[in-house]
Short mmCIF file of N, CA and C in Angstrom, two decimals:
data_model
loop_
_atom_site.label_atom_id
_atom_site.label_comp_id
_atom_site.label_asym_id
_atom_site.label_seq_id
_atom_site.Cartn_x
_atom_site.Cartn_y
_atom_site.Cartn_z
N MET A 1 20.24 -2.78 7.93
CA MET A 1 19.64 -2.40 6.67
C MET A 1 18.28 -1.74 6.95
N PRO A 2 18.08 -0.51 6.52
CA PRO A 2 16.79 0.15 6.77
C PRO A 2 15.67 -0.52 5.96
N ARG A 3 14.51 -0.54 6.54
CA ARG A 3 13.34 -1.12 5.88
C ARG A 3 12.28 -0.04 5.75
N PRO A 4 12.26 0.66 4.60
CA PRO A 4 11.33 1.77 4.43
C PRO A 4 9.86 1.36 4.46
N TRP A 5 9.57 0.10 4.26
CA TRP A 5 8.19 -0.38 4.28
C TRP A 5 7.71 -0.66 5.71
N LYS A 6 8.63 -0.69 6.66
CA LYS A 6 8.27 -0.99 8.05
C LYS A 6 7.70 0.27 8.70
N ASP A 7 6.47 0.16 9.17
CA ASP A 7 5.81 1.29 9.82
C ASP A 7 4.77 0.76 10.80
N ARG A 8 3.95 1.62 11.32
CA ARG A 8 2.94 1.25 12.30
C ARG A 8 2.00 0.18 11.76
N GLN A 9 1.62 0.32 10.49
CA GLN A 9 0.69 -0.64 9.91
C GLN A 9 1.32 -2.03 9.72
N THR A 10 2.57 -2.06 9.28
CA THR A 10 3.21 -3.36 9.12
C THR A 10 3.53 -3.98 10.48
N ASP A 11 3.83 -3.15 11.48
CA ASP A 11 3.99 -3.66 12.84
C ASP A 11 2.69 -4.33 13.30
N GLN A 12 1.59 -3.68 13.02
CA GLN A 12 0.28 -4.22 13.38
C GLN A 12 0.02 -5.56 12.69
N LEU A 13 0.37 -5.64 11.40
CA LEU A 13 0.20 -6.89 10.66
C LEU A 13 1.04 -8.00 11.30
N CYS A 14 2.27 -7.71 11.64
CA CYS A 14 3.13 -8.70 12.29
C CYS A 14 2.53 -9.18 13.61
N ARG A 15 2.04 -8.27 14.40
CA ARG A 15 1.40 -8.64 15.67
C ARG A 15 0.16 -9.49 15.43
N ALA A 16 -0.59 -9.15 14.39
CA ALA A 16 -1.80 -9.93 14.06
C ALA A 16 -1.43 -11.37 13.71
N VAL A 17 -0.40 -11.53 12.89
CA VAL A 17 0.03 -12.88 12.51
C VAL A 17 0.51 -13.65 13.74
N LEU A 18 1.27 -12.99 14.58
CA LEU A 18 1.76 -13.65 15.79
C LEU A 18 0.64 -14.03 16.76
N SER A 19 -0.48 -13.36 16.67
CA SER A 19 -1.59 -13.65 17.58
C SER A 19 -2.36 -14.92 17.20
N LEU A 20 -2.17 -15.39 15.98
CA LEU A 20 -2.90 -16.57 15.51
C LEU A 20 -2.35 -17.82 16.17
N GLU A 21 -3.24 -18.71 16.56
CA GLU A 21 -2.81 -19.87 17.35
C GLU A 21 -2.90 -21.20 16.61
N THR A 22 -3.71 -21.28 15.58
CA THR A 22 -3.87 -22.56 14.89
C THR A 22 -3.78 -22.35 13.38
N GLU A 23 -3.54 -23.44 12.68
CA GLU A 23 -3.52 -23.37 11.22
C GLU A 23 -4.88 -22.90 10.70
N GLY A 24 -5.94 -23.32 11.34
CA GLY A 24 -7.28 -22.90 10.94
C GLY A 24 -7.46 -21.39 11.06
N GLU A 25 -6.95 -20.82 12.14
CA GLU A 25 -7.03 -19.36 12.30
C GLU A 25 -6.23 -18.65 11.22
N VAL A 26 -5.09 -19.19 10.87
CA VAL A 26 -4.26 -18.59 9.81
C VAL A 26 -5.02 -18.62 8.49
N TYR A 27 -5.66 -19.75 8.18
CA TYR A 27 -6.47 -19.83 6.95
C TYR A 27 -7.56 -18.77 6.94
N LEU A 28 -8.25 -18.61 8.03
CA LEU A 28 -9.33 -17.62 8.10
C LEU A 28 -8.78 -16.21 7.88
N PHE A 29 -7.69 -15.90 8.54
CA PHE A 29 -7.10 -14.57 8.42
C PHE A 29 -6.61 -14.32 6.99
N LEU A 30 -5.90 -15.30 6.43
CA LEU A 30 -5.40 -15.13 5.06
C LEU A 30 -6.54 -14.92 4.07
N GLU A 31 -7.61 -15.68 4.24
CA GLU A 31 -8.73 -15.56 3.31
C GLU A 31 -9.38 -14.18 3.39
N ASP A 32 -9.40 -13.60 4.57
CA ASP A 32 -9.98 -12.26 4.72
C ASP A 32 -9.05 -11.15 4.26
N ILE A 33 -7.75 -11.32 4.47
CA ILE A 33 -6.83 -10.21 4.23
C ILE A 33 -6.22 -10.21 2.83
N ALA A 34 -6.25 -11.34 2.14
CA ALA A 34 -5.58 -11.43 0.84
C ALA A 34 -6.48 -12.13 -0.17
N THR A 35 -6.18 -11.90 -1.43
CA THR A 35 -6.91 -12.62 -2.48
C THR A 35 -6.34 -14.04 -2.56
N ILE A 36 -7.10 -14.92 -3.18
CA ILE A 36 -6.62 -16.29 -3.37
C ILE A 36 -5.33 -16.27 -4.19
N GLY A 37 -5.25 -15.40 -5.19
CA GLY A 37 -4.04 -15.29 -6.00
C GLY A 37 -2.83 -14.87 -5.18
N GLU A 38 -3.02 -13.92 -4.27
CA GLU A 38 -1.92 -13.48 -3.40
C GLU A 38 -1.46 -14.61 -2.48
N ILE A 39 -2.42 -15.33 -1.93
CA ILE A 39 -2.09 -16.46 -1.04
C ILE A 39 -1.33 -17.53 -1.82
N ARG A 40 -1.80 -17.83 -3.03
CA ARG A 40 -1.13 -18.84 -3.85
C ARG A 40 0.29 -18.39 -4.22
N SER A 41 0.47 -17.11 -4.51
CA SER A 41 1.81 -16.60 -4.83
C SER A 41 2.76 -16.75 -3.65
N LEU A 42 2.29 -16.39 -2.47
CA LEU A 42 3.13 -16.55 -1.28
C LEU A 42 3.45 -18.01 -1.02
N SER A 43 2.44 -18.87 -1.18
CA SER A 43 2.65 -20.31 -0.99
C SER A 43 3.65 -20.86 -1.99
N GLN A 44 3.54 -20.40 -3.23
CA GLN A 44 4.46 -20.86 -4.28
C GLN A 44 5.89 -20.44 -3.96
N ARG A 45 6.08 -19.22 -3.51
CA ARG A 45 7.43 -18.74 -3.18
C ARG A 45 8.03 -19.56 -2.04
N LEU A 46 7.21 -19.88 -1.05
CA LEU A 46 7.71 -20.69 0.06
C LEU A 46 8.12 -22.07 -0.44
N GLU A 47 7.32 -22.67 -1.32
CA GLU A 47 7.66 -23.99 -1.87
C GLU A 47 8.92 -23.90 -2.72
N VAL A 48 9.06 -22.85 -3.50
CA VAL A 48 10.29 -22.65 -4.28
C VAL A 48 11.49 -22.57 -3.35
N SER A 49 11.37 -21.84 -2.26
CA SER A 49 12.48 -21.72 -1.32
C SER A 49 12.82 -23.07 -0.71
N ARG A 50 11.81 -23.86 -0.40
CA ARG A 50 12.04 -25.19 0.17
C ARG A 50 12.78 -26.09 -0.82
N LEU A 51 12.34 -26.06 -2.06
CA LEU A 51 12.98 -26.89 -3.08
C LEU A 51 14.41 -26.44 -3.37
N LEU A 52 14.64 -25.12 -3.42
CA LEU A 52 16.00 -24.62 -3.60
C LEU A 52 16.88 -25.06 -2.44
N ASP A 53 16.35 -24.98 -1.24
CA ASP A 53 17.09 -25.38 -0.04
C ASP A 53 17.46 -26.86 -0.10
N LEU A 54 16.61 -27.66 -0.74
CA LEU A 54 16.89 -29.09 -0.90
C LEU A 54 17.83 -29.40 -2.06
N GLY A 55 18.19 -28.35 -2.84
CA GLY A 55 19.13 -28.53 -3.92
C GLY A 55 18.53 -28.81 -5.28
N HIS A 56 17.23 -28.64 -5.43
CA HIS A 56 16.61 -28.84 -6.73
C HIS A 56 17.06 -27.76 -7.72
N ASN A 57 17.07 -28.12 -9.00
CA ASN A 57 17.44 -27.14 -10.02
C ASN A 57 16.20 -26.43 -10.56
N TYR A 58 16.44 -25.38 -11.34
CA TYR A 58 15.34 -24.57 -11.86
C TYR A 58 14.32 -25.40 -12.63
N HIS A 59 14.80 -26.28 -13.48
CA HIS A 59 13.88 -27.09 -14.29
C HIS A 59 12.96 -27.93 -13.40
N GLN A 60 13.52 -28.55 -12.40
CA GLN A 60 12.71 -29.36 -11.48
C GLN A 60 11.68 -28.50 -10.75
N ILE A 61 12.10 -27.31 -10.34
CA ILE A 61 11.22 -26.43 -9.58
C ILE A 61 10.08 -25.91 -10.47
N VAL A 62 10.40 -25.54 -11.70
CA VAL A 62 9.37 -25.11 -12.65
C VAL A 62 8.35 -26.23 -12.82
N GLN A 63 8.83 -27.46 -13.01
CA GLN A 63 7.94 -28.60 -13.22
C GLN A 63 7.05 -28.86 -12.00
N GLN A 64 7.62 -28.74 -10.81
CA GLN A 64 6.87 -29.08 -9.59
C GLN A 64 5.94 -27.98 -9.11
N THR A 65 6.31 -26.72 -9.39
CA THR A 65 5.53 -25.61 -8.82
C THR A 65 4.81 -24.75 -9.84
N GLY A 66 5.29 -24.77 -11.08
CA GLY A 66 4.74 -23.87 -12.09
C GLY A 66 5.27 -22.46 -11.97
N ALA A 67 6.22 -22.24 -11.08
CA ALA A 67 6.80 -20.91 -10.89
C ALA A 67 7.63 -20.53 -12.11
N SER A 68 7.66 -19.24 -12.40
CA SER A 68 8.51 -18.76 -13.49
C SER A 68 9.96 -18.77 -13.04
N THR A 69 10.86 -18.76 -14.02
CA THR A 69 12.28 -18.70 -13.67
C THR A 69 12.61 -17.37 -12.99
N ALA A 70 11.86 -16.32 -13.32
CA ALA A 70 12.07 -15.02 -12.65
C ALA A 70 11.73 -15.13 -11.16
N THR A 71 10.64 -15.81 -10.84
CA THR A 71 10.26 -16.01 -9.44
C THR A 71 11.31 -16.84 -8.72
N ILE A 72 11.76 -17.90 -9.37
CA ILE A 72 12.78 -18.75 -8.76
C ILE A 72 14.05 -17.95 -8.51
N SER A 73 14.43 -17.12 -9.47
CA SER A 73 15.64 -16.29 -9.31
C SER A 73 15.51 -15.33 -8.13
N ARG A 74 14.34 -14.70 -8.01
CA ARG A 74 14.13 -13.76 -6.89
C ARG A 74 14.21 -14.49 -5.56
N VAL A 75 13.57 -15.65 -5.47
CA VAL A 75 13.61 -16.41 -4.23
C VAL A 75 15.05 -16.85 -3.93
N LYS A 76 15.75 -17.33 -4.94
CA LYS A 76 17.14 -17.75 -4.75
C LYS A 76 18.00 -16.59 -4.27
N LYS A 77 17.80 -15.42 -4.85
CA LYS A 77 18.55 -14.23 -4.43
C LYS A 77 18.28 -13.93 -2.95
N ASN A 78 17.01 -14.02 -2.56
CA ASN A 78 16.67 -13.76 -1.15
C ASN A 78 17.24 -14.82 -0.22
N LEU A 79 17.27 -16.07 -0.67
CA LEU A 79 17.88 -17.12 0.14
C LEU A 79 19.37 -16.87 0.34
N GLU A 80 20.02 -16.39 -0.70
CA GLU A 80 21.47 -16.20 -0.64
C GLU A 80 21.89 -14.86 -0.02
N TYR A 81 21.12 -13.80 -0.32
CA TYR A 81 21.56 -12.46 0.09
C TYR A 81 20.54 -11.69 0.91
N GLY A 82 19.42 -12.31 1.22
CA GLY A 82 18.36 -11.63 1.95
C GLY A 82 18.64 -11.54 3.44
N VAL A 83 17.61 -11.31 4.19
CA VAL A 83 17.74 -11.12 5.64
C VAL A 83 17.44 -12.40 6.43
N ASP A 84 17.42 -13.53 5.74
CA ASP A 84 17.28 -14.87 6.33
C ASP A 84 15.88 -15.23 6.79
N GLY A 85 14.88 -14.51 6.33
CA GLY A 85 13.50 -14.85 6.68
C GLY A 85 13.12 -16.24 6.21
N TYR A 86 13.47 -16.57 4.97
CA TYR A 86 13.18 -17.92 4.47
C TYR A 86 13.90 -18.96 5.31
N LYS A 87 15.17 -18.70 5.63
CA LYS A 87 15.96 -19.67 6.38
C LYS A 87 15.36 -19.95 7.75
N VAL A 88 14.87 -18.91 8.41
CA VAL A 88 14.24 -19.09 9.72
C VAL A 88 13.03 -20.01 9.60
N VAL A 89 12.17 -19.69 8.63
CA VAL A 89 10.95 -20.47 8.46
C VAL A 89 11.27 -21.91 8.04
N LEU A 90 12.15 -22.07 7.06
CA LEU A 90 12.48 -23.41 6.59
C LEU A 90 13.09 -24.24 7.71
N GLY A 91 13.94 -23.64 8.52
CA GLY A 91 14.53 -24.35 9.65
C GLY A 91 13.50 -24.80 10.66
N ARG A 92 12.53 -23.98 10.91
CA ARG A 92 11.50 -24.32 11.89
C ARG A 92 10.49 -25.32 11.35
N MET A 93 10.35 -25.38 10.03
CA MET A 93 9.38 -26.31 9.44
C MET A 93 9.96 -27.73 9.31
N LYS A 94 11.27 -27.88 9.46
CA LYS A 94 11.90 -29.21 9.31
C LYS A 94 11.58 -30.09 10.49
#
């Protein structure tokens, strides 16, 4: 599947993330590169994916995360039909 967003700059971002060695370094980098709102959105999506993976329903996820049903649907679609990025991360976090 072609990824039109993948280019030299996104390659650089991936290398930057891979260069981080501690959770503290990740926090520092995230705080510099993204807004607090962007970080919270990414964190929320990851938590939604974790809860979906555990079998929680939409109502439970809305209550626990405050995510919209549209966000939950998008995450669920990516879990089911995406390129398995969530699955890789969730598997490694277990």
